[in-house]
PDB file of N, CA, C and O in Angstrom:
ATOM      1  N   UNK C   1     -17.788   6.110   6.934  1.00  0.00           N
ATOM      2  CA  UNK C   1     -17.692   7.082   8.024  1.00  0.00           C
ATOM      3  C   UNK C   1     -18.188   6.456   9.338  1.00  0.00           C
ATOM      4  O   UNK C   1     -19.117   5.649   9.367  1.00  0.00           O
ATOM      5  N   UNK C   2     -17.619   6.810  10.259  1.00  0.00           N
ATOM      6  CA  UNK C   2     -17.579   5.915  11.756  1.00  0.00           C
ATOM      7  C   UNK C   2     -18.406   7.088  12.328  1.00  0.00           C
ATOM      8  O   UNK C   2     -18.120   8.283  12.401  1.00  0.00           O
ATOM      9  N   UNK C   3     -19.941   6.153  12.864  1.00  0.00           N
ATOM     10  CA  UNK C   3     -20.930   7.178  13.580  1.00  0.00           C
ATOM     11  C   UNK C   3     -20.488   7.325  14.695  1.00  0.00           C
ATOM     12  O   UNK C   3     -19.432   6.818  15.074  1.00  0.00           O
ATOM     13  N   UNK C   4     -21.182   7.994  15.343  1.00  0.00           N
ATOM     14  CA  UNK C   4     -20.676   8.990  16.680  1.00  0.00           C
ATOM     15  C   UNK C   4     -20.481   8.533  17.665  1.00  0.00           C
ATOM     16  O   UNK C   4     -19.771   9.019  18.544  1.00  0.00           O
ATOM     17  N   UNK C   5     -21.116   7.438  17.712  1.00  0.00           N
ATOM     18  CA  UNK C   5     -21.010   6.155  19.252  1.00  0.00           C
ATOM     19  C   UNK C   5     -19.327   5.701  18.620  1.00  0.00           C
ATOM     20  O   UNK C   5     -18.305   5.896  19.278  1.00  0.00           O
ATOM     21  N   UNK C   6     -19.342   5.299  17.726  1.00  0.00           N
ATOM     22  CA  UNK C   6     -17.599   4.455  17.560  1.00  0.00           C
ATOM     23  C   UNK C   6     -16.315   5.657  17.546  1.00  0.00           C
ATOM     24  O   UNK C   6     -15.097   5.530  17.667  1.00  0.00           O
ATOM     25  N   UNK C   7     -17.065   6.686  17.372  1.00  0.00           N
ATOM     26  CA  UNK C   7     -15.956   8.072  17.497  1.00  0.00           C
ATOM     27  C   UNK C   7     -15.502   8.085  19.086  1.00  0.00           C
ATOM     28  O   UNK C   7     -14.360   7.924  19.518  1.00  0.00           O
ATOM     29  N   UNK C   8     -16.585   8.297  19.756  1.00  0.00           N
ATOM     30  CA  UNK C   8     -16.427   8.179  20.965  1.00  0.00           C
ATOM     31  C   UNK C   8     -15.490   7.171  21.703  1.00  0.00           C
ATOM     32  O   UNK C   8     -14.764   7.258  22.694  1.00  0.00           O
ATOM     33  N   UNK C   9     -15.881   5.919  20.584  1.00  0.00           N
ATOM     34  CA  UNK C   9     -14.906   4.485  21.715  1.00  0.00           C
ATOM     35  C   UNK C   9     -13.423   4.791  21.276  1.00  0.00           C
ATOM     36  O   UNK C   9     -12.451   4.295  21.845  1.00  0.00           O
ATOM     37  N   UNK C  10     -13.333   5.811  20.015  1.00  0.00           N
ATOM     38  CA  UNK C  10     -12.052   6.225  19.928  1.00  0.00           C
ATOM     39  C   UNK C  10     -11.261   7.104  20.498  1.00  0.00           C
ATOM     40  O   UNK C  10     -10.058   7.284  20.314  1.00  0.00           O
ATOM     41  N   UNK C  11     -12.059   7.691  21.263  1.00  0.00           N
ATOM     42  CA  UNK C  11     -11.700   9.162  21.654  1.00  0.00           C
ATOM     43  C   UNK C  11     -11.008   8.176  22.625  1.00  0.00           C
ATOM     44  O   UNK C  11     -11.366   7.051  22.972  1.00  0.00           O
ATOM     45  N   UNK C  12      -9.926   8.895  22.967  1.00  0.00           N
ATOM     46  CA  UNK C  12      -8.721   8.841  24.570  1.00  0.00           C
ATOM     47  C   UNK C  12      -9.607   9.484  25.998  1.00  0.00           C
ATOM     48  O   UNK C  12      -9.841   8.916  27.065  1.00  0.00           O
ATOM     49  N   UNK C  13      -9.978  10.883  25.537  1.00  0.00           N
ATOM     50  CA  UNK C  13     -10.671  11.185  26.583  1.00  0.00           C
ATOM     51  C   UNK C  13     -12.137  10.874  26.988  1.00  0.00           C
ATOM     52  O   UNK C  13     -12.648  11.436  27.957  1.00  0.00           O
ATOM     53  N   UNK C  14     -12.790   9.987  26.244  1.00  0.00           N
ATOM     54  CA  UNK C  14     -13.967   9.720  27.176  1.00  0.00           C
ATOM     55  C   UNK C  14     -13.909   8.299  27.015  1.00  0.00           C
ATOM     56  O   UNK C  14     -15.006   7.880  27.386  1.00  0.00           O
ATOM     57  N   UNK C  15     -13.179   7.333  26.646  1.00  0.00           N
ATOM     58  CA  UNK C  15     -12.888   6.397  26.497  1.00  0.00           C
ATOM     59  C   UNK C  15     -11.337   5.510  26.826  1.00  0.00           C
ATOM     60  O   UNK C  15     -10.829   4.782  25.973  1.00  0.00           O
ATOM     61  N   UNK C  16     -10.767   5.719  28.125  1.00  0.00           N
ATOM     62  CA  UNK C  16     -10.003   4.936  28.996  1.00  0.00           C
ATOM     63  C   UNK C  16      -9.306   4.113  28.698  1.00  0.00           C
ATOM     64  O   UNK C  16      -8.095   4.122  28.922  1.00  0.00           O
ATOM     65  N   UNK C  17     -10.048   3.047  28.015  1.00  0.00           N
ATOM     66  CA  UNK C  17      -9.854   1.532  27.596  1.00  0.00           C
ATOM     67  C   UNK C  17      -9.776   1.310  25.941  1.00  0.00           C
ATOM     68  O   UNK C  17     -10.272   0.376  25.311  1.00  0.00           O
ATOM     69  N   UNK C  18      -9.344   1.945  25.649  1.00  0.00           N
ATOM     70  CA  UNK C  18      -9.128   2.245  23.732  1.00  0.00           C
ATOM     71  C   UNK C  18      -7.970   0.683  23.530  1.00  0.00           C
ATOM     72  O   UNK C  18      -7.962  -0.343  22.850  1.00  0.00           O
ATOM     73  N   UNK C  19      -7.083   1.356  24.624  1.00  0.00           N
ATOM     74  CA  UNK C  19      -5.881   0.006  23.812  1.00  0.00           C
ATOM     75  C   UNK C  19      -6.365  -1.094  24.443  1.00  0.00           C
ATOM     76  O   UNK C  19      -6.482  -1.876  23.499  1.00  0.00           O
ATOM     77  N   UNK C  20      -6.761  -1.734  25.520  1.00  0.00           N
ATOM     78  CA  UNK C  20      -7.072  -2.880  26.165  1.00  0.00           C
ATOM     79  C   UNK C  20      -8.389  -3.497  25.347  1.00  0.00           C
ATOM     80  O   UNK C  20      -8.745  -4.674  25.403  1.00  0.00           O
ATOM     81  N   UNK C  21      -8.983  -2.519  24.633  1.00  0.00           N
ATOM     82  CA  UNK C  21     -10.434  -2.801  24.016  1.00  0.00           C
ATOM     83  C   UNK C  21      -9.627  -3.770  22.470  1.00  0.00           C
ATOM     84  O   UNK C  21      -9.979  -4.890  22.101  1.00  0.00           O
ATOM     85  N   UNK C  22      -8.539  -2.925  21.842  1.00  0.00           N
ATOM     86  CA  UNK C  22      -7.996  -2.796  20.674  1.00  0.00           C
ATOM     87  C   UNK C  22      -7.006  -4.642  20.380  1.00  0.00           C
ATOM     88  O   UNK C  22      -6.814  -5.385  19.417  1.00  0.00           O
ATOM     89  N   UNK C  23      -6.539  -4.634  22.299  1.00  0.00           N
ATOM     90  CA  UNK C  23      -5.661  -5.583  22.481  1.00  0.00           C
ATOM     91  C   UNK C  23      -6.138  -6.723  22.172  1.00  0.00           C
ATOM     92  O   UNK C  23      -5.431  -7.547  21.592  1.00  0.00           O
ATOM     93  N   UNK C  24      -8.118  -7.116  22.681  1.00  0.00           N
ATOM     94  CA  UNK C  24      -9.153  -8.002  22.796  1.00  0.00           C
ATOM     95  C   UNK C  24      -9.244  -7.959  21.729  1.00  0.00           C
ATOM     96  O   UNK C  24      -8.453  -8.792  21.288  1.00  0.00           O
ATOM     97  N   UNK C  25      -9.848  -7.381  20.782  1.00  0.00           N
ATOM     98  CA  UNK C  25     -10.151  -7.066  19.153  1.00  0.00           C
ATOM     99  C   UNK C  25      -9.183  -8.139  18.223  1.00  0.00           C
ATOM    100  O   UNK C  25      -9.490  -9.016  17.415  1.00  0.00           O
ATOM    101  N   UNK C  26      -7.634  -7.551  18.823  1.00  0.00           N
ATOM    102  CA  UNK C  26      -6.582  -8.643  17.786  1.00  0.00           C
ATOM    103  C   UNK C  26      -6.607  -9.710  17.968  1.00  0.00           C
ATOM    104  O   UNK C  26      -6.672 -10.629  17.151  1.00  0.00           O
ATOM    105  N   UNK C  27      -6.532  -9.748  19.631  1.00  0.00           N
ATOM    106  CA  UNK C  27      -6.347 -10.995  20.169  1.00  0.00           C
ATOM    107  C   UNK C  27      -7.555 -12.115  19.051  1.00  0.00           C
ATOM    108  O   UNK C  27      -7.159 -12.735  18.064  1.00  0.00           O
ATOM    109  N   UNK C  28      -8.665 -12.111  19.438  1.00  0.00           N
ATOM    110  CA  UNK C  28      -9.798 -12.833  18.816  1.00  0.00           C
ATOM    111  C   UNK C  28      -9.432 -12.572  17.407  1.00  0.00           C
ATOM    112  O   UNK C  28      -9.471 -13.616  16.755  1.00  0.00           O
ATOM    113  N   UNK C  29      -9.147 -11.708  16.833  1.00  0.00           N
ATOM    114  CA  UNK C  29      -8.634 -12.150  14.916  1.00  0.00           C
ATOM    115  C   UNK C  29      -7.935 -12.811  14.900  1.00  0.00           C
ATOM    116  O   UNK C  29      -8.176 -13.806  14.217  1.00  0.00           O
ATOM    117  N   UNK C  30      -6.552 -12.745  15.642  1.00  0.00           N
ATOM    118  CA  UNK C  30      -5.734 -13.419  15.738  1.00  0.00           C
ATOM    119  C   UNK C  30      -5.981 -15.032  15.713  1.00  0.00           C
ATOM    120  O   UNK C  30      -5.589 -15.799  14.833  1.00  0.00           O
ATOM    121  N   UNK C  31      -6.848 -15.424  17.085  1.00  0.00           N
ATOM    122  CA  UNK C  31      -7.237 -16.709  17.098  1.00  0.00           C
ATOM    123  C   UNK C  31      -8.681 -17.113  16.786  1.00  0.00           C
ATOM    124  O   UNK C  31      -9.650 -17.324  17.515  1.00  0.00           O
ATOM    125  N   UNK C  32      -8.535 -17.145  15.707  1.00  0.00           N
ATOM    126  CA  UNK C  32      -9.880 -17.346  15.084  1.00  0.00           C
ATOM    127  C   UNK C  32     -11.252 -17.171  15.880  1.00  0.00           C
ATOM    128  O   UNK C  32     -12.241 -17.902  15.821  1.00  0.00           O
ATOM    129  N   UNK C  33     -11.062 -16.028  16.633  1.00  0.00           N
ATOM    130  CA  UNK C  33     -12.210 -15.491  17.346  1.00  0.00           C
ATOM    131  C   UNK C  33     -12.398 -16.976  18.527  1.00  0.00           C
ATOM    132  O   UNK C  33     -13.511 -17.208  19.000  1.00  0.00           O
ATOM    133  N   UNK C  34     -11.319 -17.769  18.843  1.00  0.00           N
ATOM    134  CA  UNK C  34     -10.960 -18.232  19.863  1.00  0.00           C
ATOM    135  C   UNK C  34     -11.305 -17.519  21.592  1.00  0.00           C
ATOM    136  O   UNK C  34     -10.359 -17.095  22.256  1.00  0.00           O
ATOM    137  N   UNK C  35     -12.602 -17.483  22.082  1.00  0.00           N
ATOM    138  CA  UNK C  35     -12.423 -16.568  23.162  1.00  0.00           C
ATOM    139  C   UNK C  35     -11.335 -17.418  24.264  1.00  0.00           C
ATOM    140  O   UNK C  35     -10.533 -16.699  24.860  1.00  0.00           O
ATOM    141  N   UNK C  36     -11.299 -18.680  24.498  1.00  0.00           N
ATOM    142  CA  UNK C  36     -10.567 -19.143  25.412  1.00  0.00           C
ATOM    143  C   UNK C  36      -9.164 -18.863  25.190  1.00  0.00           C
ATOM    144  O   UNK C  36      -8.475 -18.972  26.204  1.00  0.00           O
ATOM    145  N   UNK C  37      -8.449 -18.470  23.932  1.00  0.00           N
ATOM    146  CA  UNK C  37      -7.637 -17.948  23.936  1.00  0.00           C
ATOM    147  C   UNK C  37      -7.008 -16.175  24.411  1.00  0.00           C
ATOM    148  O   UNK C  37      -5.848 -15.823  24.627  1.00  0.00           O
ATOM    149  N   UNK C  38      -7.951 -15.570  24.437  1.00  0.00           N
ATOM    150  CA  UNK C  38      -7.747 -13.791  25.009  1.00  0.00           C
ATOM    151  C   UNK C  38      -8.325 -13.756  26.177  1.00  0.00           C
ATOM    152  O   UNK C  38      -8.768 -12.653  26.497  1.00  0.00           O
ATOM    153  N   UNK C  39      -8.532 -15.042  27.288  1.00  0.00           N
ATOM    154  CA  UNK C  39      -9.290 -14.428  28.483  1.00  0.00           C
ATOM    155  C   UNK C  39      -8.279 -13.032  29.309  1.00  0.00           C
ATOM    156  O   UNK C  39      -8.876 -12.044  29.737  1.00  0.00           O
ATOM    157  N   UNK C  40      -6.901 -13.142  29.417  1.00  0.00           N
ATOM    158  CA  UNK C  40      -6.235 -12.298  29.582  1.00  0.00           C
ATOM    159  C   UNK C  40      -6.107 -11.005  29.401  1.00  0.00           C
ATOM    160  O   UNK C  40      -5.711 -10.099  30.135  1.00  0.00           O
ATOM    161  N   UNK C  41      -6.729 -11.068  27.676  1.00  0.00           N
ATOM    162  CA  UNK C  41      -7.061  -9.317  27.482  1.00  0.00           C
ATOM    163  C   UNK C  41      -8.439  -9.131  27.834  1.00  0.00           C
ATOM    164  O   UNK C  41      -8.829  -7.982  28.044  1.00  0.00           O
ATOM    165  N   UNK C  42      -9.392 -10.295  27.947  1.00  0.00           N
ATOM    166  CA  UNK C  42     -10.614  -9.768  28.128  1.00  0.00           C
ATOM    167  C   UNK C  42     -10.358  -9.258  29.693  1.00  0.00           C
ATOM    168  O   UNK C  42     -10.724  -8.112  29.954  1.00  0.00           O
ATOM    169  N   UNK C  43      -9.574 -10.281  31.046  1.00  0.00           N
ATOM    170  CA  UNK C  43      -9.743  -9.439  31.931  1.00  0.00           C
ATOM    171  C   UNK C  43      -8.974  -8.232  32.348  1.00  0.00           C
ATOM    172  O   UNK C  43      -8.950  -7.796  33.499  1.00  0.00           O
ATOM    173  N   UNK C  44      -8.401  -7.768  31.410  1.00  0.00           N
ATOM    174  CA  UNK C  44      -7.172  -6.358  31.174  1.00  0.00           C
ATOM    175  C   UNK C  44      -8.588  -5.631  31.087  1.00  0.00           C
ATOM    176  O   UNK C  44      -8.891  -4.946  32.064  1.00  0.00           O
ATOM    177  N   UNK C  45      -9.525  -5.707  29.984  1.00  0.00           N
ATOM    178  CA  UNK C  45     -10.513  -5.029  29.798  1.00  0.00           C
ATOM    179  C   UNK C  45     -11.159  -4.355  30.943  1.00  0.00           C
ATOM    180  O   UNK C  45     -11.342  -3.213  31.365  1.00  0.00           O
ATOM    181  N   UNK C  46     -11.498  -5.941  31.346  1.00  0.00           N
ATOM    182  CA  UNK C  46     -12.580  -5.816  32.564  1.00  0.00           C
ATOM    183  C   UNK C  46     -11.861  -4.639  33.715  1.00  0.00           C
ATOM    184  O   UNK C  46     -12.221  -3.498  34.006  1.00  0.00           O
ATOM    185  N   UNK C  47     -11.124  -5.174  34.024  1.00  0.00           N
ATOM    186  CA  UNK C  47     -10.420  -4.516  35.178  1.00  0.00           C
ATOM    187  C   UNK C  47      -9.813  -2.929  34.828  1.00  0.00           C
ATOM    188  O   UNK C  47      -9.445  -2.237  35.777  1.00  0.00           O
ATOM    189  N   UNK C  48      -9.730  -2.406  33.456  1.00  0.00           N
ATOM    190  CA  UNK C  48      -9.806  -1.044  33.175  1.00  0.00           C
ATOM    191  C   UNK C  48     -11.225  -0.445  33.252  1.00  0.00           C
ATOM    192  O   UNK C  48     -11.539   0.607  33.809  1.00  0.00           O
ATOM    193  N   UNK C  49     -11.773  -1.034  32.800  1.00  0.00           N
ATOM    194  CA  UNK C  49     -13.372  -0.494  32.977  1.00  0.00           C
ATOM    195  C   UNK C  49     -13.639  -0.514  34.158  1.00  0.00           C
ATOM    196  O   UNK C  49     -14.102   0.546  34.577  1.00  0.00           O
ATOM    197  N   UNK C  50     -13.475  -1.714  35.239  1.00  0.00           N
ATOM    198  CA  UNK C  50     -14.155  -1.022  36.660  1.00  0.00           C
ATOM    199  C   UNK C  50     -13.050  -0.054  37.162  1.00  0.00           C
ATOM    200  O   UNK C  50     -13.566   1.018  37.480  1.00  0.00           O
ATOM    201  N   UNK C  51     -12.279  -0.062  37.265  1.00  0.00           N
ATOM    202  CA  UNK C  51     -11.276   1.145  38.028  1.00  0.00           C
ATOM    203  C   UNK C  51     -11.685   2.467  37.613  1.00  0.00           C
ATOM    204  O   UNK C  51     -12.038   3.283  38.464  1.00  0.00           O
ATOM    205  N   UNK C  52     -11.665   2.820  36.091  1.00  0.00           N
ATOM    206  CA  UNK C  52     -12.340   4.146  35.365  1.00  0.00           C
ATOM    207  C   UNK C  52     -13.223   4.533  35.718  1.00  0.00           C
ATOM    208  O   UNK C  52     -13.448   5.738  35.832  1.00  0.00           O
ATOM    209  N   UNK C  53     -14.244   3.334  36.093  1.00  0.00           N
ATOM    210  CA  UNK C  53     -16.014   3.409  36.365  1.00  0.00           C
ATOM    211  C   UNK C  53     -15.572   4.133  37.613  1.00  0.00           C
ATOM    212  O   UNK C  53     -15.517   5.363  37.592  1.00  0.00           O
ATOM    213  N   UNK C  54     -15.275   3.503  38.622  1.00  0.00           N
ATOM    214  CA  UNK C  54     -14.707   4.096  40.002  1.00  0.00           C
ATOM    215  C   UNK C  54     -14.354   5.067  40.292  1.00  0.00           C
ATOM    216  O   UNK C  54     -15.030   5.784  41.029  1.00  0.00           O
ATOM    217  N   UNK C  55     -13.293   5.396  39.867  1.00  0.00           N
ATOM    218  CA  UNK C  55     -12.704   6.735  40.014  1.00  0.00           C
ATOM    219  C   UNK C  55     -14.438   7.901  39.116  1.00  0.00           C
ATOM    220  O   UNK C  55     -15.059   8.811  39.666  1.00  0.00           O
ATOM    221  N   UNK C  56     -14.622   7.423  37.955  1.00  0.00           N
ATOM    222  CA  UNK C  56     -15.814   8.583  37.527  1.00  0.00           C
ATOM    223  C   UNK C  56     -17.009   8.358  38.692  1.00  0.00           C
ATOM    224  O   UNK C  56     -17.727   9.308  39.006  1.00  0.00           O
ATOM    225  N   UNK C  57     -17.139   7.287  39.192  1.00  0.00           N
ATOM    226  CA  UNK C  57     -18.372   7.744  39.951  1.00  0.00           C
ATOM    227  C   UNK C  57     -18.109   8.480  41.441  1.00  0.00           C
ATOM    228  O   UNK C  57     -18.984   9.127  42.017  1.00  0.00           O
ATOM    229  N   UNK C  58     -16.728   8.266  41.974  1.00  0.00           N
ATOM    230  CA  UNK C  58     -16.488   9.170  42.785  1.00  0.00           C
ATOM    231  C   UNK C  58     -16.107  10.666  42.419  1.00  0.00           C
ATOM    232  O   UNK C  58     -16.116  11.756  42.990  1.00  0.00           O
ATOM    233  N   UNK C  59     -15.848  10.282  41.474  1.00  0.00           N
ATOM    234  CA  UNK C  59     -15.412  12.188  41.093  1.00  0.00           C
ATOM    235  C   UNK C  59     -17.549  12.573  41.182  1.00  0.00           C
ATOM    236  O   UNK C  59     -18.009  13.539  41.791  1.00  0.00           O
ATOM    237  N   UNK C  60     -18.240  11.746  40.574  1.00  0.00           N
ATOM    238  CA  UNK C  60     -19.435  12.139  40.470  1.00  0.00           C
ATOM    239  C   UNK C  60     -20.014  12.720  41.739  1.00  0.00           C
ATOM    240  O   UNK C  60     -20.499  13.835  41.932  1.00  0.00           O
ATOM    241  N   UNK C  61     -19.876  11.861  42.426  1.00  0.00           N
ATOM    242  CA  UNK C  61     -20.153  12.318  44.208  1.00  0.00           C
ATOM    243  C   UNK C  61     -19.406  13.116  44.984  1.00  0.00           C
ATOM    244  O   UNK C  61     -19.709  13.301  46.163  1.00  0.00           O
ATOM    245  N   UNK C  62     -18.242  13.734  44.361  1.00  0.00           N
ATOM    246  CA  UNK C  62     -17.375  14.610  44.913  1.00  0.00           C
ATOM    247  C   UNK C  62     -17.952  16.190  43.914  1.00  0.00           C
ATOM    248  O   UNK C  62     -17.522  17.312  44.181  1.00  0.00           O
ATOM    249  N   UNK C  63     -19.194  15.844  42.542  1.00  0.00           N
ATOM    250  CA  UNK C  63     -18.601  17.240  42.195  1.00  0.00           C
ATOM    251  C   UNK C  63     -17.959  17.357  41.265  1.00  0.00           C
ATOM    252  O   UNK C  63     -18.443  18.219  40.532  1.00  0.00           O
ATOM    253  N   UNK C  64     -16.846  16.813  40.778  1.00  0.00           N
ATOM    254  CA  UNK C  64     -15.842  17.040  39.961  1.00  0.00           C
ATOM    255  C   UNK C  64     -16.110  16.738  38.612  1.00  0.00           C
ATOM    256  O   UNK C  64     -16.346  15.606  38.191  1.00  0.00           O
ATOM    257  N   UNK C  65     -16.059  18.034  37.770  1.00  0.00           N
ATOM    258  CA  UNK C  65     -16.443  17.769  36.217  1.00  0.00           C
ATOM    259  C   UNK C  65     -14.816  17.949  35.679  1.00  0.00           C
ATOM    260  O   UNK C  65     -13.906  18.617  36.172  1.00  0.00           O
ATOM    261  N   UNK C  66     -14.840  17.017  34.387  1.00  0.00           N
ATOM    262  CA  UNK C  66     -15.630  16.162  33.890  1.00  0.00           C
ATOM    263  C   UNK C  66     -15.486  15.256  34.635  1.00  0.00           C
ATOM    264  O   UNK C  66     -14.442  15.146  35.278  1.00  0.00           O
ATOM    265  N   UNK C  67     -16.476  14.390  34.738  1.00  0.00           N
ATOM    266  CA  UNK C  67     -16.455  12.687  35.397  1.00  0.00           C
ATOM    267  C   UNK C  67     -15.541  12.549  35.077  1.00  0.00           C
ATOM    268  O   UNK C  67     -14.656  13.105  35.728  1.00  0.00           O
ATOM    269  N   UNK C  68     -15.169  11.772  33.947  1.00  0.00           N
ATOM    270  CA  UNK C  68     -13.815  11.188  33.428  1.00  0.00           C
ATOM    271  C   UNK C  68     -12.843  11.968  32.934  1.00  0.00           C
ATOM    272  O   UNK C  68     -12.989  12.595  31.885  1.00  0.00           O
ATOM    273  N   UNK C  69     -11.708  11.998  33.686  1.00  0.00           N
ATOM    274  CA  UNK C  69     -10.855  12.570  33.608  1.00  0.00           C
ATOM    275  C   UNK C  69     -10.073  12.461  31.988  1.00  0.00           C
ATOM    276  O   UNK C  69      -9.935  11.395  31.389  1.00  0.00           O
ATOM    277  N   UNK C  70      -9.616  13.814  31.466  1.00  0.00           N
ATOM    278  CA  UNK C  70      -8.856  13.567  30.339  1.00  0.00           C
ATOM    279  C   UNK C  70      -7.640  12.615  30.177  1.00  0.00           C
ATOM    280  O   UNK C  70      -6.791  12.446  31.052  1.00  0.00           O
ATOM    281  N   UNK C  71      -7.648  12.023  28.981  1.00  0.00           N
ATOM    282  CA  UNK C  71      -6.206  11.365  28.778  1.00  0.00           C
ATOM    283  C   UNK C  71      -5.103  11.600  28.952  1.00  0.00           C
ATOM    284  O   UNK C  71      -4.209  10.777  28.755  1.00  0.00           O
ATOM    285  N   UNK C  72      -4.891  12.951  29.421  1.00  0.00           N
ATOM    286  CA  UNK C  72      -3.603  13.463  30.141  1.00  0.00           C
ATOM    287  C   UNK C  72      -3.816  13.311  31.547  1.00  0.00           C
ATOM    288  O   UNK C  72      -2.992  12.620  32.146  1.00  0.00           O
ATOM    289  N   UNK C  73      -4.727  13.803  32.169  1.00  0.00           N
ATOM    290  CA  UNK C  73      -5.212  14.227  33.720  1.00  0.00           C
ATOM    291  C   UNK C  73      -4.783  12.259  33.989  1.00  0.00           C
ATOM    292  O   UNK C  73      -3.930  11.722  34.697  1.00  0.00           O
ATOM    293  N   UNK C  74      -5.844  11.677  33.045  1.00  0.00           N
ATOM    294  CA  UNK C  74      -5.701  10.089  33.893  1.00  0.00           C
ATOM    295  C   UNK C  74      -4.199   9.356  33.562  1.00  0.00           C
ATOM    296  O   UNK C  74      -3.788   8.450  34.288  1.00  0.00           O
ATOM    297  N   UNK C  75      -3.437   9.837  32.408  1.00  0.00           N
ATOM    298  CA  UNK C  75      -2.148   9.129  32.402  1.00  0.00           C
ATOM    299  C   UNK C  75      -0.947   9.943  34.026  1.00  0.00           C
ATOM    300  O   UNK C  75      -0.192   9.266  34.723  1.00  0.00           O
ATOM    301  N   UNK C  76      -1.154  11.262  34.144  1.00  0.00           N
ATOM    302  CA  UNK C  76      -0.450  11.617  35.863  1.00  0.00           C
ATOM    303  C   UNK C  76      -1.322  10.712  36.688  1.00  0.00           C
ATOM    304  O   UNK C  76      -0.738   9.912  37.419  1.00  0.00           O
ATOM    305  N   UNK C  77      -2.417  10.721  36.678  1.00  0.00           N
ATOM    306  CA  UNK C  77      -3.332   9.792  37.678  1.00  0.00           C
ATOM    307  C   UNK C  77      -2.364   8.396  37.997  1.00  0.00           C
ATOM    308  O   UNK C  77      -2.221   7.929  39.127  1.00  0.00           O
ATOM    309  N   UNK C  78      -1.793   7.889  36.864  1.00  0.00           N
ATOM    310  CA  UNK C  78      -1.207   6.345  36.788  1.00  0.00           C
ATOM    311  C   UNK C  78      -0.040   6.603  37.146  1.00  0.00           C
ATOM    312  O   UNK C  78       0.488   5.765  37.876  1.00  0.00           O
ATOM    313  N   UNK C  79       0.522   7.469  36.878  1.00  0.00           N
ATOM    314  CA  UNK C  79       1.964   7.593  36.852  1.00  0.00           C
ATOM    315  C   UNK C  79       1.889   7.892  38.170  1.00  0.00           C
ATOM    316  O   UNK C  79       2.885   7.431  38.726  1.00  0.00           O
ATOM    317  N   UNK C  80       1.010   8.576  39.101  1.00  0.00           N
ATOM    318  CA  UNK C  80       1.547   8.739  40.217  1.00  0.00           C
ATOM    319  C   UNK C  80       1.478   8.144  41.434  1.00  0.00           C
ATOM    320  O   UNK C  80       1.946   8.526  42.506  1.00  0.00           O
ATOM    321  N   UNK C  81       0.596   6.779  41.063  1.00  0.00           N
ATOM    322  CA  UNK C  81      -0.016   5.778  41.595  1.00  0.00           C
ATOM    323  C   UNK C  81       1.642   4.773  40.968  1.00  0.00           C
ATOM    324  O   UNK C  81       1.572   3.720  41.601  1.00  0.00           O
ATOM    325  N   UNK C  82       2.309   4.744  40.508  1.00  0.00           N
ATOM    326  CA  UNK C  82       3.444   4.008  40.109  1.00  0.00           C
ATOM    327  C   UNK C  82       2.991   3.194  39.669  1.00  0.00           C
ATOM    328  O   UNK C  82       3.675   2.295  39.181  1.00  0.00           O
TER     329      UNK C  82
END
């Protein structure tokens, strides 16, 4: 049974970066935990995590609950950003 912290990294909605996290994960099985091989997904990672961070800490200073927007709310977010 997956404790409550790894539920969370599963969840869509409080967790952003599920597939980019998932992408890094294979990548490194894939190549024998090769990091010079996934720097690409590691910076897919990186760069989902600060944008998410961003947008939640301005929603924070604006007010706006929840911080992080749901997995629906943030997929129009993308889509409408093209």
């Amino acid at each position: 049974r997956m404790s409550r912290h790894a539920q969370q990294l599963r969840d869509h909605d409080i967790n952003p970066c599920v597939a980019e996290t998932d992408a890094s994960r294979k990548c490194m099985d894939d190549n024998n935990y090769n990091k010079d091989m996934c720097t690409a997904h590691f910076m897919k990672y990186k760069s989902c995590r600060k944008f998410w961070h961003d947008i939640m800490m301005q929603r924070k200073r604006s007010g706006v609950k929840p911080e992080m927007p749901s997995a629906e709310e943030r997929k129009k977010m993308l889509e409408s950003m093209g």
